[in-house]
Amino acid sequence: KSIVHVSSFPFKKRYSWIQLAGHSGSFKAGNGGRILKKYCENEKLCFEQLKTDSLAPFVPHYYGITHEDGEWYIQLDDLLAEFDSPCVMDCKMGTRADGKGSTNFKRTKTKEQILQVFIDFVNGNKKVVQAYMTRLMEIRKALETSEFFKRHEVIGSSLLFIHDKNEVAKVWLIDFGKTTRLPSGKTLNHRLSWEEGNREDGYLLGLDNMIAIASSIL
Ligand code: ATP
Ligand code: MG
Ligand code: MG
């Protein structure tokens, strides 16, 4: 239910950095294995808070803002840097049932379709699925204790899946451009279904589904 869309893109050539989704022109290669993403105040605030949160190990390291060629950017670790010929999947989390999405990538709807996309993405490799499962469970644990997550409505954020031919497989939380802090004192459950005004984002429902799908392969 909660996984709005998945785009997968296994590729063979070594790229120093590749943008799989998002607005073209909003990224640039940075120095020393970093990437630059066009500045958005909201996202900067999220990355600042995430630095000291239980989610920190699962978010690209943030190095502050920088000004280049007349534009402000946030500087992040290039998550692809540690991989050898990586396969990458951007899985947008959460739902607002209206079916509107911001990209032209294929949108997948049923559990069976997601399962098939996932199997194709890992090329049927169970060792890779197992590594992803372990990582997703660590992420769920971190989310359930995260002060940041409790107090934010997480919309349009993704889990970025990356593995390579050495069977190294990791997942990170990325894209906090539309993640907003709730009014003081308000918290979210992230598993309740969305109703007008409750601001629930279904993030953990989507993650539970993803973990169930991965374990059904194993
Ligand atoms: P949109 O809102 O349309 O989803 P966006 O412009 O906010 O896109 P992101 O979703 O943050 O951009 O990133 C787009 C793509 O760039 C991701 O799917 C991923 O492939 C790549 N990407 C983003 N951050 C990183 C990173 N730190 N390291 C490596 N690749 C990244
Ligand atoms: Mg995105
Ligand atoms: Mg975005």
Tab-separated table of C-alpha atoms and ligand atoms in Angstrom:
chain	number	residue	atom	x	y	z
A	1	LYS	CA	0.000	0.000	0.000
A	2	SER	CA	2.495	2.554	1.087
A	3	ILE	CA	5.181	2.183	-1.497
A	4	VAL	CA	4.193	4.752	-4.070
A	5	HIS	CA	6.691	3.976	-6.752
A	6	VAL	CA	9.889	2.168	-7.422
A	7	SER	CA	12.363	2.779	-10.170
A	8	SER	CA	15.248	0.422	-10.731
A	9	PHE	CA	18.279	0.865	-12.905
A	10	PRO	CA	20.928	-1.836	-12.965
A	11	PHE	CA	23.875	-0.584	-14.992
A	12	LYS	CA	27.164	-2.061	-16.057
A	13	LYS	CA	29.521	0.791	-16.624
A	14	ARG	CA	31.396	2.488	-13.791
A	15	TYR	CA	29.964	5.943	-13.254
A	16	SER	CA	31.568	8.325	-10.817
A	17	TRP	CA	28.086	9.490	-9.924
A	18	ILE	CA	24.640	8.982	-11.356
A	19	GLN	CA	21.350	10.735	-10.770
A	20	LEU	CA	18.483	8.293	-10.911
A	21	ALA	CA	15.564	10.568	-10.173
A	22	GLY	CA	14.926	14.136	-9.237
A	23	HIS	CA	15.003	17.391	-11.115
A	24	SER	CA	17.830	17.555	-13.622
A	25	GLY	CA	20.190	20.384	-12.836
A	26	SER	CA	19.642	20.105	-9.112
A	27	PHE	CA	22.819	18.044	-8.634
A	28	LYS	CA	26.527	18.521	-9.292
A	29	ALA	CA	29.594	16.446	-8.572
A	30	GLY	CA	31.497	17.910	-5.618
A	31	ASN	CA	35.055	17.495	-4.370
A	32	GLY	CA	36.419	14.495	-2.490
A	33	GLY	CA	33.642	11.990	-3.119
A	34	ARG	CA	30.834	14.414	-2.346
A	35	ILE	CA	27.810	15.490	-4.312
A	36	LEU	CA	26.120	18.872	-4.297
A	37	LYS	CA	22.319	19.159	-4.235
A	38	LYS	CA	20.547	22.455	-4.806
A	39	TYR	CA	19.909	24.185	-1.515
A	40	CYS	CA	16.516	24.000	0.119
A	41	GLU	CA	16.225	25.385	3.641
A	42	ASN	CA	13.885	22.656	4.751
A	43	GLU	CA	16.237	19.890	3.671
A	44	LYS	CA	19.249	21.604	5.220
A	45	LEU	CA	17.451	21.770	8.574
A	46	CYS	CA	16.661	18.051	8.338
A	47	PHE	CA	20.261	17.084	7.582
A	48	GLU	CA	21.475	19.232	10.477
A	49	GLN	CA	19.129	17.522	12.918
A	50	LEU	CA	19.854	14.064	11.525
A	51	LYS	CA	23.566	14.414	12.314
A	52	THR	CA	22.907	13.677	15.998
A	53	ASP	CA	19.915	11.366	15.583
A	54	SER	CA	19.727	7.556	15.766
A	55	LEU	CA	19.205	7.682	11.975
A	56	ALA	CA	22.633	9.215	11.347
A	57	PRO	CA	24.276	5.930	10.204
A	58	PHE	CA	21.574	5.544	7.546
A	59	VAL	CA	21.658	9.053	6.079
A	60	PRO	CA	24.407	10.443	3.792
A	61	HIS	CA	26.877	12.470	5.820
A	62	TYR	CA	26.159	16.215	5.532
A	63	TYR	CA	29.007	18.756	5.225
A	64	GLY	CA	27.185	22.078	5.327
A	65	ILE	CA	26.319	24.412	2.484
A	66	THR	CA	28.469	25.817	-0.311
A	67	HIS	CA	28.140	28.525	-2.960
A	68	GLU	CA	29.196	27.687	-6.538
A	69	ASP	CA	28.534	29.400	-9.877
A	70	GLY	CA	25.878	31.624	-8.361
A	71	GLU	CA	23.956	28.825	-6.631
A	72	TRP	CA	23.758	27.510	-3.065
A	73	TYR	CA	24.110	23.758	-2.525
A	74	ILE	CA	24.116	21.275	0.333
A	75	GLN	CA	27.149	18.958	0.363
A	76	LEU	CA	26.574	15.248	0.917
A	77	ASP	CA	28.616	12.070	0.751
A	78	ASP	CA	28.341	10.334	-2.597
A	79	LEU	CA	26.730	7.064	-1.517
A	80	LEU	CA	27.922	5.309	-4.674
A	81	ALA	CA	31.590	5.928	-3.918
A	82	GLU	CA	32.214	2.728	-1.926
A	83	PHE	CA	30.662	0.457	-4.575
A	84	ASP	CA	32.071	-1.304	-7.606
A	85	SER	CA	29.703	-1.073	-10.629
A	86	PRO	CA	26.666	-0.400	-8.433
A	87	CYS	CA	23.012	-1.208	-9.084
A	88	VAL	CA	20.749	1.481	-7.656
A	89	MET	CA	17.048	1.616	-6.819
A	90	ASP	CA	15.218	4.696	-5.552
A	91	CYS	CA	12.117	3.674	-3.646
A	92	LYS	CA	9.863	6.559	-2.698
A	93	MET	CA	8.173	6.052	0.667
A	94	GLY	CA	4.830	7.111	2.015
A	95	THR	CA	1.510	7.806	0.426
A	96	ARG	CA	-1.197	10.392	-0.164
A	97	ALA	CA	-3.388	8.052	-2.302
A	98	ASP	CA	-3.980	10.631	-4.969
A	99	GLY	CA	-1.556	8.791	-7.253
A	100	LYS	CA	0.328	11.928	-8.305
A	101	GLY	CA	4.072	11.564	-8.657
A	102	SER	CA	6.847	13.868	-9.734
A	103	THR	CA	8.807	11.644	-12.101
A	104	ASN	CA	8.251	9.784	-15.346
A	105	PHE	CA	9.619	6.548	-13.967
A	106	LYS	CA	7.495	3.441	-13.963
A	107	ARG	CA	5.046	3.355	-11.085
A	108	THR	CA	4.454	-0.002	-9.469
A	109	LYS	CA	1.317	-0.768	-7.561
A	110	THR	CA	0.739	-4.289	-6.272
A	111	LYS	CA	2.818	-6.393	-3.913
A	112	GLU	CA	3.400	-8.904	-6.716
A	113	GLN	CA	4.722	-6.179	-9.014
A	114	ILE	CA	7.038	-4.820	-6.320
A	115	LEU	CA	8.257	-8.352	-5.596
A	116	GLN	CA	9.080	-8.879	-9.282
A	117	VAL	CA	10.881	-5.531	-9.549
A	118	PHE	CA	12.904	-6.405	-6.462
A	119	ILE	CA	13.850	-9.883	-7.746
A	120	ASP	CA	14.911	-8.402	-11.095
A	121	PHE	CA	16.854	-5.658	-9.346
A	122	VAL	CA	18.935	-8.141	-7.306
A	123	ASN	CA	19.077	-10.524	-10.256
A	124	GLY	CA	17.721	-13.285	-8.014
A	125	ASN	CA	20.753	-13.123	-5.694
A	126	LYS	CA	19.635	-14.225	-2.217
A	127	LYS	CA	22.845	-13.108	-0.540
A	128	VAL	CA	22.102	-9.585	-1.694
A	129	VAL	CA	18.473	-9.875	-0.529
A	130	GLN	CA	19.700	-11.060	2.878
A	131	ALA	CA	22.070	-8.094	3.167
A	132	TYR	CA	19.251	-5.705	2.237
A	133	MET	CA	16.934	-7.375	4.777
A	134	THR	CA	19.471	-6.953	7.572
A	135	ARG	CA	19.935	-3.295	6.684
A	136	LEU	CA	16.160	-2.633	6.428
A	137	MET	CA	15.649	-4.153	9.864
A	138	GLU	CA	18.409	-1.969	11.322
A	139	ILE	CA	16.730	1.036	9.710
A	140	ARG	CA	13.341	0.097	11.156
A	141	LYS	CA	14.892	-0.198	14.609
A	142	ALA	CA	16.567	3.198	14.246
A	143	LEU	CA	13.322	4.774	12.982
A	144	GLU	CA	11.391	3.433	15.934
A	145	THR	CA	13.732	5.154	18.391
A	146	SER	CA	14.422	8.283	16.332
A	147	GLU	CA	13.517	11.647	17.874
A	148	PHE	CA	13.686	13.200	14.415
A	149	PHE	CA	11.290	10.688	12.855
A	150	LYS	CA	8.728	11.055	15.654
A	151	ARG	CA	8.483	14.783	15.063
A	152	HIS	CA	8.529	14.936	11.258
A	153	GLU	CA	6.064	14.278	8.484
A	154	VAL	CA	8.184	12.474	5.892
A	155	ILE	CA	6.815	13.079	2.377
A	156	GLY	CA	8.563	12.340	-0.928
A	157	SER	CA	11.610	10.811	0.779
A	158	SER	CA	13.234	7.651	-0.568
A	159	LEU	CA	15.072	4.564	0.484
A	160	LEU	CA	18.070	4.328	-1.819
A	161	PHE	CA	19.120	0.695	-2.380
A	162	ILE	CA	22.655	0.125	-3.658
A	163	HIS	CA	24.488	-3.159	-4.232
A	164	ASP	CA	27.335	-4.313	-6.434
A	165	LYS	CA	28.985	-7.382	-7.851
A	166	ASN	CA	30.882	-7.972	-4.595
A	167	GLU	CA	27.444	-8.512	-2.990
A	168	VAL	CA	27.848	-5.480	-0.748
A	169	ALA	CA	24.286	-4.165	-0.285
A	170	LYS	CA	23.162	-1.115	1.688
A	171	VAL	CA	20.151	1.139	2.036
A	172	TRP	CA	20.035	4.838	2.962
A	173	LEU	CA	17.337	7.389	3.663
A	174	ILE	CA	17.568	10.299	1.226
A	175	ASP	CA	15.637	13.342	0.010
A	176	PHE	CA	14.198	15.438	2.827
A	177	GLY	CA	13.050	18.350	0.673
A	178	LYS	CA	9.409	17.886	1.661
A	179	THR	CA	9.961	16.553	5.177
A	180	THR	CA	8.436	18.964	7.663
A	181	ARG	CA	8.672	19.396	11.404
A	182	LEU	CA	5.372	19.053	13.263
A	183	PRO	CA	4.089	21.733	15.619
A	184	SER	CA	5.649	21.433	19.054
A	185	GLY	CA	4.260	18.522	21.082
A	186	LYS	CA	2.746	16.718	18.087
A	187	THR	CA	4.152	13.312	17.071
A	188	LEU	CA	3.331	10.759	14.384
A	189	ASN	CA	2.935	7.005	14.499
A	190	HIS	CA	3.871	6.463	10.795
A	191	ARG	CA	1.744	3.295	10.636
A	192	LEU	CA	-1.758	4.754	10.901
A	193	SER	CA	-3.599	5.355	7.662
A	194	TRP	CA	-3.807	8.863	6.384
A	195	GLU	CA	-6.894	10.931	6.989
A	196	GLU	CA	-7.420	14.582	6.169
A	197	GLY	CA	-5.556	16.542	8.826
A	198	ASN	CA	-3.776	13.739	10.738
A	199	ARG	CA	-0.537	14.143	8.721
A	200	GLU	CA	0.307	10.440	8.975
A	201	ASP	CA	2.695	9.489	6.167
A	202	GLY	CA	2.539	5.667	6.223
A	203	TYR	CA	6.329	5.442	6.189
A	204	LEU	CA	6.594	2.441	8.516
A	205	LEU	CA	3.762	0.649	6.726
A	206	GLY	CA	5.796	0.901	3.530
A	207	LEU	CA	8.937	-0.295	5.283
A	208	ASP	CA	7.083	-3.237	6.893
A	209	ASN	CA	5.820	-4.186	3.401
A	210	MET	CA	9.300	-3.915	1.941
A	211	ILE	CA	10.733	-6.173	4.665
A	212	ALA	CA	7.903	-8.686	4.151
A	213	ILE	CA	8.606	-8.735	0.414
A	214	ALA	CA	12.343	-9.270	0.946
A	215	SER	CA	11.730	-12.081	3.456
A	216	SER	CA	9.294	-13.783	1.064
A	217	ILE	CA	12.195	-14.131	-1.397
A	218	LEU	CA	14.312	-15.793	1.299
B	1	ATP	P1	12.677	14.258	-6.262
B	1	ATP	O1	12.135	15.202	-5.239
B	1	ATP	O2	12.139	14.438	-7.641
B	1	ATP	O3	12.609	12.803	-5.812
B	1	ATP	P2	15.273	15.497	-5.709
B	1	ATP	O4	15.673	16.547	-6.689
B	1	ATP	O5	14.816	15.919	-4.365
B	1	ATP	O6	14.255	14.511	-6.389
B	1	ATP	P3	16.842	13.278	-4.614
B	1	ATP	O7	15.652	12.416	-4.587
B	1	ATP	O8	17.462	13.711	-3.326
B	1	ATP	O9	16.573	14.556	-5.562
B	1	ATP	O10	17.978	12.534	-5.431
B	1	ATP	C1	17.738	12.113	-6.747
B	1	ATP	C2	18.612	10.924	-7.098
B	1	ATP	O11	19.981	11.280	-6.972
B	1	ATP	C3	18.417	9.714	-6.180
B	1	ATP	O12	17.417	8.845	-6.663
B	1	ATP	C4	19.781	9.048	-6.243
B	1	ATP	O13	19.865	8.200	-7.377
B	1	ATP	C5	20.726	10.211	-6.421
B	1	ATP	N1	21.267	10.631	-5.121
B	1	ATP	C6	20.712	11.482	-4.238
B	1	ATP	N2	21.496	11.676	-3.170
B	1	ATP	C7	22.592	10.904	-3.373
B	1	ATP	C8	23.804	10.677	-2.629
B	1	ATP	N3	24.037	11.270	-1.455
B	1	ATP	N4	24.704	9.832	-3.158
B	1	ATP	C9	24.491	9.235	-4.345
B	1	ATP	N5	23.393	9.398	-5.089
B	1	ATP	C10	22.446	10.233	-4.624
B	2	MG	MG	13.822	12.010	-4.473
B	3	MG	MG	12.932	15.620	-3.423
